[in-house]
XYZ file of C-alpha atoms in Angstrom:
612
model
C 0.000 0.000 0.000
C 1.408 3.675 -0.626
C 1.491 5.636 2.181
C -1.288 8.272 1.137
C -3.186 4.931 1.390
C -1.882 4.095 4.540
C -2.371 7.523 6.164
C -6.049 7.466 5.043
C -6.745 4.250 6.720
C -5.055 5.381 9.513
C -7.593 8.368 9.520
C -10.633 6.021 9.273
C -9.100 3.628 11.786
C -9.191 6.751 14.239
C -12.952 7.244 13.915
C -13.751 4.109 14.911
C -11.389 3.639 17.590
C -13.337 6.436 19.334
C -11.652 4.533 22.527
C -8.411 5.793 21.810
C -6.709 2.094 22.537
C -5.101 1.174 19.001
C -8.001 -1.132 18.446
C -11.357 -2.230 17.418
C -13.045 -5.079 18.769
C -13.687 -7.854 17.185
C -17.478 -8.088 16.733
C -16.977 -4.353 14.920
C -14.892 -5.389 12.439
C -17.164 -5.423 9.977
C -18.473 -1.941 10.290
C -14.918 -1.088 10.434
C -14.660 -2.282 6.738
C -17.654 -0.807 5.603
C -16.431 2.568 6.330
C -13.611 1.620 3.969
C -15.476 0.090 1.506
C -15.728 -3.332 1.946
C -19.004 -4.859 2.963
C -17.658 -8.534 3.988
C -20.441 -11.172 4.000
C -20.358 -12.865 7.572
C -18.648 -16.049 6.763
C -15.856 -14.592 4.300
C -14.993 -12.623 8.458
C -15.006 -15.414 10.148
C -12.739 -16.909 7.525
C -10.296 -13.600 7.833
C -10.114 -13.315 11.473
C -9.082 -16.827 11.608
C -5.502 -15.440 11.430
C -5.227 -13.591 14.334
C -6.444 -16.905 16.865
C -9.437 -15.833 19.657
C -8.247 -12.401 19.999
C -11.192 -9.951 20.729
C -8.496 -6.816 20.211
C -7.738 -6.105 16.043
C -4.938 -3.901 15.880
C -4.143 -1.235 12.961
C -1.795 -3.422 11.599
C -4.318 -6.134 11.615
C -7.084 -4.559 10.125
C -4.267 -2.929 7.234
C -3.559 -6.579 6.554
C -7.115 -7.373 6.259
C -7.913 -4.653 3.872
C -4.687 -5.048 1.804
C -6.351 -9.138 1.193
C -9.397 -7.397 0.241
C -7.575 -4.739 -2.407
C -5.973 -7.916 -3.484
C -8.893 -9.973 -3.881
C -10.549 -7.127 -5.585
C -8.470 -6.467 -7.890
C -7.957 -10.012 -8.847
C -11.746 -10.403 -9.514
C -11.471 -6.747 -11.796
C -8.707 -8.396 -13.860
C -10.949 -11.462 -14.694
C -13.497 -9.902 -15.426
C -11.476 -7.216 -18.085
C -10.298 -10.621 -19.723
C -13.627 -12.219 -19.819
C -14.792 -9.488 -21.438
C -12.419 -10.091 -24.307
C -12.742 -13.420 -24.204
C -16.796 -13.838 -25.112
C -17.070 -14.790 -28.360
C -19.475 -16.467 -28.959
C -22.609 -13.651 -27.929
C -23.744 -11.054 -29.610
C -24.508 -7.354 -28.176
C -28.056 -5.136 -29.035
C -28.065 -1.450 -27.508
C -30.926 -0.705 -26.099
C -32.745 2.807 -25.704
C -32.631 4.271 -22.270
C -35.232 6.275 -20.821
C -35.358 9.817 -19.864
C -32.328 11.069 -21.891
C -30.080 8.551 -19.612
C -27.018 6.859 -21.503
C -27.540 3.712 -24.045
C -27.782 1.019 -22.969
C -26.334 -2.068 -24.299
C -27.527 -5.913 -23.744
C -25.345 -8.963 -24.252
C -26.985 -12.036 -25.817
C -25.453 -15.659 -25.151
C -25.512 -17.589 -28.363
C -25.528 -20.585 -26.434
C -28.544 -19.609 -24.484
C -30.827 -18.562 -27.780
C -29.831 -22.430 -29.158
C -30.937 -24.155 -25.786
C -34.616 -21.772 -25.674
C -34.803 -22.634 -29.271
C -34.387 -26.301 -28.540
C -36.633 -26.690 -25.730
C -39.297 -24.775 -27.203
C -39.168 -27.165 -30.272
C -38.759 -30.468 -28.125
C -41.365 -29.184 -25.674
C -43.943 -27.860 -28.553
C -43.105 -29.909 -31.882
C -46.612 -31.426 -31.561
C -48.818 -28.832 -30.897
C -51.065 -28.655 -34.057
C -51.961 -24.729 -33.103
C -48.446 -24.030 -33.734
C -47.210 -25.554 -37.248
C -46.749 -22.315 -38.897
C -44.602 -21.164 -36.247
C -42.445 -24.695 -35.196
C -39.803 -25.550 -35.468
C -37.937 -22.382 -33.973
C -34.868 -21.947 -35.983
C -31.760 -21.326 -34.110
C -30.388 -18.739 -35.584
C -31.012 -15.660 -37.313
C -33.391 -14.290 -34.349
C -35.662 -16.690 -35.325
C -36.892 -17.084 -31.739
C -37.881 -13.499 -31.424
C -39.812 -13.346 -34.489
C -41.905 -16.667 -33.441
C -43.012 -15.497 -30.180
C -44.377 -12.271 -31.098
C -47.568 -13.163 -31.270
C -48.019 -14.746 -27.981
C -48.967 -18.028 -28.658
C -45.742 -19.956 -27.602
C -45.501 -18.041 -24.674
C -49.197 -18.970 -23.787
C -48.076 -22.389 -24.167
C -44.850 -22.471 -22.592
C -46.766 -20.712 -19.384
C -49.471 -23.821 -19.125
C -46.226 -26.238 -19.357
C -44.583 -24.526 -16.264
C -48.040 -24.501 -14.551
C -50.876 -26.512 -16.264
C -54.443 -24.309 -16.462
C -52.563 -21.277 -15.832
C -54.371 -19.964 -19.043
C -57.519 -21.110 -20.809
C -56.406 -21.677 -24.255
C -60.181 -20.439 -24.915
C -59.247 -16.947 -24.057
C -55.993 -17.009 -26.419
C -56.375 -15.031 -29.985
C -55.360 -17.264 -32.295
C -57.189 -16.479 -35.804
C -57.225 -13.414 -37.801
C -54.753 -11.184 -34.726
C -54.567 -7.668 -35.560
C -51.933 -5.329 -33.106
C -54.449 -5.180 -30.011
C -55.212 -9.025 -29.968
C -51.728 -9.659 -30.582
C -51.103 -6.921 -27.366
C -53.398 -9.017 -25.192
C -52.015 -11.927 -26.138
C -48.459 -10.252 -25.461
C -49.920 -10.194 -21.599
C -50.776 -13.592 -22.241
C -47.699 -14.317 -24.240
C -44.686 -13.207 -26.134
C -44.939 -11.498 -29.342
C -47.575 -13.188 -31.233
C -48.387 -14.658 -27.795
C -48.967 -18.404 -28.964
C -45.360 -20.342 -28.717
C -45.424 -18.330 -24.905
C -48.274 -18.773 -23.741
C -47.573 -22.828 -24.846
C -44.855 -22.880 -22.995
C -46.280 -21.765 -20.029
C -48.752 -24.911 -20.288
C -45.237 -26.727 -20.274
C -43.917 -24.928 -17.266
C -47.200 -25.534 -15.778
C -49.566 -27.245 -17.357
C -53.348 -25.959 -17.255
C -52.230 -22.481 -16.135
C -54.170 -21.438 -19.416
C -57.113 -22.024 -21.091
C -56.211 -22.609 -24.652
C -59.683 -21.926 -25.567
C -58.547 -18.421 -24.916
C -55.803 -18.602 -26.550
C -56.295 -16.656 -30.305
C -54.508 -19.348 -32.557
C -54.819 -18.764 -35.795
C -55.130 -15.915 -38.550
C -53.572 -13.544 -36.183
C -53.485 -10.230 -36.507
C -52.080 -7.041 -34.556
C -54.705 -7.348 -31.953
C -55.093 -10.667 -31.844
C -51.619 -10.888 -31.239
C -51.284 -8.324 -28.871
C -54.356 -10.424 -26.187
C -52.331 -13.343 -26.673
C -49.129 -11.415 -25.254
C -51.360 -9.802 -22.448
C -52.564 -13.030 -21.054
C -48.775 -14.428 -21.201
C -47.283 -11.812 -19.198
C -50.290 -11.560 -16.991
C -50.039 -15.742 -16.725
C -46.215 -15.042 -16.060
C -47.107 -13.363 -13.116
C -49.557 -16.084 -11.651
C -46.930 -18.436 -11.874
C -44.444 -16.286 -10.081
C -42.463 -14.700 -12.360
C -41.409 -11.428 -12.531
C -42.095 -8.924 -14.938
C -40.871 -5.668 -13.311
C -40.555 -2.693 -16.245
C -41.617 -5.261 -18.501
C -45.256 -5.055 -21.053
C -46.673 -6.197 -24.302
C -44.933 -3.583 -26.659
C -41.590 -5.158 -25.301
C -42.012 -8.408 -26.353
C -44.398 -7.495 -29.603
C -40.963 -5.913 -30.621
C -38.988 -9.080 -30.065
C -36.588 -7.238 -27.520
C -34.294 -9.911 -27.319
C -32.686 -9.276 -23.692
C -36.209 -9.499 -22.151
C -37.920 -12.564 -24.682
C -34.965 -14.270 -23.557
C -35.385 -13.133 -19.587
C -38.966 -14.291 -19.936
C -38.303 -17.251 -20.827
C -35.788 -18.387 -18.952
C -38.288 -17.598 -16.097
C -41.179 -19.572 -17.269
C -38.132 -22.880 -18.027
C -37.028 -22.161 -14.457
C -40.675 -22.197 -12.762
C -40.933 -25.654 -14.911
C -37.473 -27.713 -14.291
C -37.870 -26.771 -10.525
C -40.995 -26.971 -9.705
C -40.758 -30.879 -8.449
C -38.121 -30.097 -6.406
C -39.517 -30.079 -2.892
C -39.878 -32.488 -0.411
C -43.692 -33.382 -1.636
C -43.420 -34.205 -4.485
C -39.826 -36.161 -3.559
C -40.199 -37.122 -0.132
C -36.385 -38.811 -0.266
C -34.984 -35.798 -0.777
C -34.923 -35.844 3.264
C -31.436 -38.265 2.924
C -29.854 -34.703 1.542
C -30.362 -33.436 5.218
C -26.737 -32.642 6.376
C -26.018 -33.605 10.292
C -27.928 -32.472 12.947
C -30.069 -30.224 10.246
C -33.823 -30.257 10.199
C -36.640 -30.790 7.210
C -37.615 -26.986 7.951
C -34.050 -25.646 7.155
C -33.640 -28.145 4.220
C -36.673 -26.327 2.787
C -35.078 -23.038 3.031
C -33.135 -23.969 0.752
C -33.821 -22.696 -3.429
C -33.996 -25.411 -5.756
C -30.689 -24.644 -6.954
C -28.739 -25.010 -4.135
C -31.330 -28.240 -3.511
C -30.006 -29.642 -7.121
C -26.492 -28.988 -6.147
C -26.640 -30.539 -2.843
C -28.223 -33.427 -4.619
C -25.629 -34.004 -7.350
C -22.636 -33.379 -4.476
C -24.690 -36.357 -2.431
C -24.125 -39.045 -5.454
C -20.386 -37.115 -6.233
C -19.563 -38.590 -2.322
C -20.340 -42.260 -3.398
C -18.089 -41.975 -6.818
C -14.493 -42.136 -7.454
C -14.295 -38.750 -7.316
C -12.998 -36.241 -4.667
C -14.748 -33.517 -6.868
C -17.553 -31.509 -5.303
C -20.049 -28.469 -7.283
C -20.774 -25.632 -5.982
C -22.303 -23.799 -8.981
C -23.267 -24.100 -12.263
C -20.189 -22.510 -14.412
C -17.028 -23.198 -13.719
C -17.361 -26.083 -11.958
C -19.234 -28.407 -15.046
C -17.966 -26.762 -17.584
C -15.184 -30.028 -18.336
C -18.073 -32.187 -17.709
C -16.095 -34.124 -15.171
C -18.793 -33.842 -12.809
C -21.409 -34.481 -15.141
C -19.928 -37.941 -16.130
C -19.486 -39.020 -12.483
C -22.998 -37.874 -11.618
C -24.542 -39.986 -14.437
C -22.481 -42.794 -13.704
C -23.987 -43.014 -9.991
C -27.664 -42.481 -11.175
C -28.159 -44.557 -14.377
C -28.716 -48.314 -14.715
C -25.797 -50.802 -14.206
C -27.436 -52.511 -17.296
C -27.085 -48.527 -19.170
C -23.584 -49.507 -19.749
C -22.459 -46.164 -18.680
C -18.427 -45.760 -17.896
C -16.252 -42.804 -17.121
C -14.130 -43.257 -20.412
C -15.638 -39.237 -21.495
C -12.950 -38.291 -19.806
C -10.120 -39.722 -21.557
C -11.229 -37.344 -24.328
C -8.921 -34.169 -24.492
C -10.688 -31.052 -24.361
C -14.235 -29.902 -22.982
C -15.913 -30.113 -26.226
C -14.661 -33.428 -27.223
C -15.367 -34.521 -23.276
C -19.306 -33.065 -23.141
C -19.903 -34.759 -26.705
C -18.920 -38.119 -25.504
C -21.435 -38.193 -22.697
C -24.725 -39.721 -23.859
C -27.448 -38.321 -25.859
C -30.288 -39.026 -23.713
C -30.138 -38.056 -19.829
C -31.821 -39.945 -17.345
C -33.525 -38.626 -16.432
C -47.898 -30.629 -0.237
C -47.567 -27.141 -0.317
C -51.721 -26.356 0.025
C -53.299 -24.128 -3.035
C -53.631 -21.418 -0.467
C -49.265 -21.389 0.038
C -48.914 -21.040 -3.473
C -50.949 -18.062 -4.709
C -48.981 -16.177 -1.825
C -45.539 -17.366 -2.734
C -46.260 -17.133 -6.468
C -47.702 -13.372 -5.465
C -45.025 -12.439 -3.914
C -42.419 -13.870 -6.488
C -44.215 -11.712 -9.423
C -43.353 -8.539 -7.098
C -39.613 -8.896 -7.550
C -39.131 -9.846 -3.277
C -35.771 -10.906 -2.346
C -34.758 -13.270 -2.087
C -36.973 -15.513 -3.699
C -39.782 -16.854 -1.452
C -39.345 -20.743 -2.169
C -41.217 -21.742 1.363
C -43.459 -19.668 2.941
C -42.852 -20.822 6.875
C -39.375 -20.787 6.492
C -38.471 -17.444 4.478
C -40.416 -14.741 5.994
C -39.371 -15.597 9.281
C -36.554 -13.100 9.163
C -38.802 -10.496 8.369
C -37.284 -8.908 5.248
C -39.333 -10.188 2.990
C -42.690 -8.766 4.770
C -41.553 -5.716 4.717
C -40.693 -5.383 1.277
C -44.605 -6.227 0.617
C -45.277 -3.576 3.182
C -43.190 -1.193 0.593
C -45.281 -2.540 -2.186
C -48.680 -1.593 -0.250
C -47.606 1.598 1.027
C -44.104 3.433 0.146
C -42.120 4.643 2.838
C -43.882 3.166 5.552
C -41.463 1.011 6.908
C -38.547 2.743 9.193
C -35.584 0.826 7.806
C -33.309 2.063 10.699
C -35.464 -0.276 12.938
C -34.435 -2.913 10.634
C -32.232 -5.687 11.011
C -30.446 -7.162 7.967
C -27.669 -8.719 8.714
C -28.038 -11.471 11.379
C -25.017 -11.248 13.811
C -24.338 -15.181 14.483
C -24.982 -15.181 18.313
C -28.097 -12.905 18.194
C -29.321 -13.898 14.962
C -32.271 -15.419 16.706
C -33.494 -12.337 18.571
C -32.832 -10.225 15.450
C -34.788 -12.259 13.250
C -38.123 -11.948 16.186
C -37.101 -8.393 16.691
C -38.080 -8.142 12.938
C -41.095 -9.588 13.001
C -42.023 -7.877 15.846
C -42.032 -4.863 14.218
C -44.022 -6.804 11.124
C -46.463 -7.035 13.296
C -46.614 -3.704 14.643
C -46.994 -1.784 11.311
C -49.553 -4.191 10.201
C -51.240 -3.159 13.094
C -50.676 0.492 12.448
C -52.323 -0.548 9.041
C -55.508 -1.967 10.694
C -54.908 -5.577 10.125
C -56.935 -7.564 12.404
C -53.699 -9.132 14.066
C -54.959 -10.154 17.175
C -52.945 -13.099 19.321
C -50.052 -13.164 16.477
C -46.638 -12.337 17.363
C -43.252 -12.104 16.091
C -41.942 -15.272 17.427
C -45.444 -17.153 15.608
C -43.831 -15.524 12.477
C -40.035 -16.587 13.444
C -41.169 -20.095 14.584
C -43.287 -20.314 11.022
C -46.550 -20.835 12.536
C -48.841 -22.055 9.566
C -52.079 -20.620 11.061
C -51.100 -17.494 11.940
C -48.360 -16.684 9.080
C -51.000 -17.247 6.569
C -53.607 -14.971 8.579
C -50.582 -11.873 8.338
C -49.801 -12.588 4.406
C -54.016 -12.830 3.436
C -54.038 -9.741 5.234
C -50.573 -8.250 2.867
C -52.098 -9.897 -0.075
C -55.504 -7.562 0.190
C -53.851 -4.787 1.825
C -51.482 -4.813 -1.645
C -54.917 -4.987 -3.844
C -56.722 -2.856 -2.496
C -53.641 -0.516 -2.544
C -53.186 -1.235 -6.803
C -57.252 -0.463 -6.806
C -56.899 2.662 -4.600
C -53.826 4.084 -7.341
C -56.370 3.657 -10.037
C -58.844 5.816 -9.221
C -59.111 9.775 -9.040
C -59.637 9.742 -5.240
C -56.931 7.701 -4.615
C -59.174 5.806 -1.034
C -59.032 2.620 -0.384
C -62.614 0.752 -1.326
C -64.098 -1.175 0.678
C -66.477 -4.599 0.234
C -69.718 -3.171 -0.257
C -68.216 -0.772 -2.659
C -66.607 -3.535 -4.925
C -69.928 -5.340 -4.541
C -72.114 -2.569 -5.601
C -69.289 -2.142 -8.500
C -69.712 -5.167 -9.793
C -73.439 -5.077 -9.644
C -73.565 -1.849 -11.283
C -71.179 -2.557 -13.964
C -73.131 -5.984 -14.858
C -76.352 -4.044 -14.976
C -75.379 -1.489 -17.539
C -73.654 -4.036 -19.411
C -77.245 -5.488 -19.673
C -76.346 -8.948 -18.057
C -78.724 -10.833 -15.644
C -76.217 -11.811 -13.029
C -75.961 -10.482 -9.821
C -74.160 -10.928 -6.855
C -74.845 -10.399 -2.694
C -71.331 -10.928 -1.526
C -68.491 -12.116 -2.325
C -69.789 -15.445 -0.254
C -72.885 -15.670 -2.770
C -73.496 -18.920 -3.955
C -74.143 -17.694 -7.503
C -70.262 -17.165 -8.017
C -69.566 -20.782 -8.107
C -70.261 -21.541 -11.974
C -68.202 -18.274 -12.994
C -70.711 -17.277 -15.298
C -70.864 -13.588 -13.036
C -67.311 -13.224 -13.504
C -67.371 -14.264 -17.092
C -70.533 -11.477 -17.490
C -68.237 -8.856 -15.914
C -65.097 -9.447 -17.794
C -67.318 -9.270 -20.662
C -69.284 -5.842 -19.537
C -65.634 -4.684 -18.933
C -64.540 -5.581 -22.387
C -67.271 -6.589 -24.797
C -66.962 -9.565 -27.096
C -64.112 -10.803 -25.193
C -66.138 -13.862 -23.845
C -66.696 -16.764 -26.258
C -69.855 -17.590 -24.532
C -70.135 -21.400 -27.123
C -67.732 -22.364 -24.904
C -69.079 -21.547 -21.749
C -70.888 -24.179 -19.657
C -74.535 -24.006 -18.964
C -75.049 -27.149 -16.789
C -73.967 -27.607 -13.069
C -71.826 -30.360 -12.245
C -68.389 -29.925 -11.024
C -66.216 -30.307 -14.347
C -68.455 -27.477 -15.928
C -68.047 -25.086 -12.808
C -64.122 -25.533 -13.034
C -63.984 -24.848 -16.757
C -66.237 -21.683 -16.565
C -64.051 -20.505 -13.378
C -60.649 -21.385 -15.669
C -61.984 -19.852 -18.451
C -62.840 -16.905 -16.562
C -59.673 -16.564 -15.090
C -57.814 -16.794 -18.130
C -60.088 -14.426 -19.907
C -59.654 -11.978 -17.066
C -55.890 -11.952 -17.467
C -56.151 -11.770 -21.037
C -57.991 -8.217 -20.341
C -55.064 -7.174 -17.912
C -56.164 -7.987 -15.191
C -53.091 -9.756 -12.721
C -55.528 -12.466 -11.232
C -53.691 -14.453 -8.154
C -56.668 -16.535 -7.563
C -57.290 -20.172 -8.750
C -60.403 -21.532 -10.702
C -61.170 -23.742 -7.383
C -61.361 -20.160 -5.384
C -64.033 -19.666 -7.771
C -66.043 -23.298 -7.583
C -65.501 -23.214 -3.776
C -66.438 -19.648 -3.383
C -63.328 -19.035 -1.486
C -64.335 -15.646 -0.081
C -60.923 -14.072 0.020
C -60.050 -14.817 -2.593
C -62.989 -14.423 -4.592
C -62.389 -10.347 -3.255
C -59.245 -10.463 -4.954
C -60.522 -11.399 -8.274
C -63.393 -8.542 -8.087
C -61.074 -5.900 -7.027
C -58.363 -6.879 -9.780
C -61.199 -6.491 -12.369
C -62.376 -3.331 -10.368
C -58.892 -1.860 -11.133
C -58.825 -3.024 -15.000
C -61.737 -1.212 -15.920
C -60.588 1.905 -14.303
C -57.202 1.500 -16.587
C -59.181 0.773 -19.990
C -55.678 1.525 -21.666
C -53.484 -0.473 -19.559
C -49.783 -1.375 -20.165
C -49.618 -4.637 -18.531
C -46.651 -4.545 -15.747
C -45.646 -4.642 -12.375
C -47.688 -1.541 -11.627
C -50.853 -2.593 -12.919
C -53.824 -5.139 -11.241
């Protein structure tokens, strides 16, 4: 270090040691380095301090040898990154127009990632006979962002990831013009069709495909198709922050390709839980419990699970992400060779081939290859609004607290005193941090008249089912009723009656028959009220051939999944299920009023975050 380095350390070092002893303590190490830039995570610290044994006392020289490690570290990482820069070849870069008069923008596009979306798309959706004029996706010459213009494959791709996210009845698909094309932007990518398909793949019967507008498409047609992909996107969990139909009608390649990585990640990790693969509990590490296994993402899950089968190789390799660690396919080899059939044949001779290329295409062709309804609209919601990090189980990741408040920020800017917050968990007190949070969760949902009564901090810390769900139902309205409130001139909250006589109102001067009491009425359960409104909203939206007249159970769901669909395919961000519908679920029945409430009072809407 140079001494005008040195002296300014010095100076810092001074402030903190406001004792005057020649040292800082060891627990305030770490605020010591912020103040010098460095904001050390908690176990890179521990790793540091190692050096200097027990010692509470860090002395001047100490901490200079710290931060010199740090410089070095740094600048290590800056040089890597200045010759990976050179080094990617094979991408491709688009600039992008900033907003406001702010500098370009420029977006760099992986090759290697448009040929593996291409691929899947065409594996996933080959067969799909509404798609034959668009399939197969070629994989090069932007191919892919000229197929999913008109929202179709997206449509798809969304009822893959989550099946009946979107009525395919509600999906343009003949004779799209821009604003059909638009909706179907909301409800796919640019024509709407290939996304909307793959959401079906993601998760299949998210959409009706009766909604879906297939064929003849035109701008409009189009355009629905796209609005009930992006609004599907969102029901699903993704998240579509500064992101509408115009993007992806324009085949903006950064944020086609962002989508749909989203809807392929909502699809290959979706099974990975300990429901749906109750052995996954044998991945528990020593003296850990089911809860904190859970708390896991799926990708550290998936590595955890290929390092458990690495163990019982030959191999002394271990993964601990997704780059540089594969990217010789040693790993990959081993981790096949564990999980495939003895009678397979499989052997580790891959890696007598030279080279990663020649390695990878020696492996084989072929691969081998309950959270309640209720807990998944709520982690799904609160996905779609961008929280971090991402909510994977509800009991176990909002104990901390951060996450709550972030939805408080979402209902109501400002309103939660950050300097009251604590957000990074000191390992002895991490505990009574993570309570003192929710503590104050509680209190400003309190100060927002939830009805909070008996709940505590430590029900929220200890992930009490009962009562976490009763604070996020309470978040969940609070945050639509908020989106309502910002669409109308008066800017108040509404409450019940005032959404009921809306609804009433608005079916009336539409000229429909249907009426409703409550949001507990009976009469909701077929749809055919909520089909009437989204039809009095938008007229001629509703197919009504397709909508089911009799009363047994399978016609009641289709209505209420054709209604959904048809609602997002308006622009309206529905959360709700088509079984809140058949069941009458009261809150969630609310939530699909209001979010049709807000539509109509935003007859021009943009679908994004912003927007209900």
């Amino acid at each position: 270090m140079n001494p005008e380095l040195i002296n300014d350390l010095h100076e810092k070092f001074d402030t903190i040691d406001q004792s005057g002893n020649g040292y800082v303590s060891r627990k305030d190490v770490g605020e010591a380095l912020k103040t010098i830039g460095f904001d050390v995570p908690g176990y890179q610290l521990r790793e540091l301090l190692t050096r200097f044994g027990d010692s509470d006392k860090i002395t001047f020289a100490q901490l200079n040898e710290i931060y010199s490690s740090l410089s070095e570290e740094k600048s290590a990482h800056v040089n890597q990154w200045k010759k990976g820069i050179v080094r990617v070849n094979d991408a491709y870069q688009v600039q992008g127009i900033a907003e406001h008069g702010a500098d370009e923008i420029v977006h760099t596009i992986r090759i290697a990632e448009e040929i593996a979306f291409s691929s899947w798309i065409n594996d996933k959706l080959g067969g799909d006979s509404d798609l034959k004029r668009l399939l197969p996706v070629e994989q090069e010459n932007g191919d892919l962002y000229k197929k999913v213009q008109d929202g179709l494959i997206i449509c798809k791709l969304i009822n893959i990831a989550q099946p009946d996210t979107i009525d395919e009845r509600a999906i343009n698909k003949k004779n799209l013009n821009t604003y059909s094309k638009l909706e179907n932007l909301v409800l796919a990518l640019t024509n709407g069709l290939i996304i909307c398909k793959l959401i079906n793949i993601a998760q299949p019967d998210t959409i009706d495909e009766r909604a879906i507008n297939k064929k003849n498409l035109n701008t409009y047609s189009k355009l629905e198709n796209l609005v009930l992909a992006l609004t599907s996107c969102s029901a699903i969990g993704c998240n579509l922050v500064n992101i509408d139909a115009d993007d992806i009608s324009k085949g903006k390649p950064h944020l086609v390709l962002g989508i749909i990585w989203q809807i392929i990640r909502v699809g290959l990790f979706s099974q990975i839980n300990l429901e749906q693969v109750p052995g996954m509990f044998r991945l528990l590490n020593e003296g850990e419990t089911l809860d904190e296994l859970r708390r896991l993402s799926p990708e550290q899950i998936l590595i955890r699970w290929v390092n458990y089968h690495l163990a019982n190789s030959s191999t002394d390799r271990r993964m601990n992400n997704f780059t540089s660690d594969i990217i010789d396919s040693t790993i990959y080899t081993h981790l096949l060779n564990q999980i495939s059939p003895r009678e397979a044949g499989l052997s580790l001779s891959p890696l007598n081939q030279q080279g990663n290329v020649k390695r990878a295409d020696e492996l084989p062709e072929e691969d081998i290859v309950e959270e309640t309804r209720e807990e998944k609209t709520y982690r799904n919601w609160m996905n779609s609004l961008g929280v971090q990090p991402h909510v994977g189980y509800l009991f176990t990741d909002l104990q901390n607290g951060l996450i709550i408040f972030q939805l408080y920020e979402e209902i109501k800017k400002d309103v939660v005193n950050w300097k009251r917050v604590v957000q990074q968990f000191r390992k002895l007190q991490g505990m009574m941090d993570q309570i003192q949070n929710s503590n104050y969760a509680i209190e400003l949902g309190r100060d927002l008249k939830f009805s909070l009564v008996g709940i505590q901090g430590k029900d929220i810390y200890d992930g009490n089912r009962t009562l976490t769900l009763a604070l996020v139902w309470q978040l969940m309205r609070a945050y639509t009723l908020a989106v309502l409130a910002r669409c109308t001139d008066n800017g108040n909250l509404a409450t019940d009656k005032e959404i009921v006589r809306w609804v009433n109102e608005k079916l009336q001067s539409a000229g429909k028959s249907t009426q409703i009491r409550s949001f507990q009425d009976p009469v909701i359960a077929d749809a055919i009220v909520v089909l009437d409104l989204i039809d009095a909203i938008k007229p001629g939206v509703i197919n009504y051939d397709v909508v089911q007249r009799g009363g047994t159970d399978q016609e009641r769901f289709d209505n209420a999944k054709y209604a959904i669909t048809s609602g997002r395919k308006i622009g309206a961000i529905i959360y709700a299920l088509p079984e809140d519908i058949t069941e009458v679920n009261q809150k969630m029945v609310m939530t699909v009023f209001a979010c049709l409430m807000a539509r109509d009072y935003m007859p021009n809407v943009h679908l994004n975050n912003g927007s209900a």
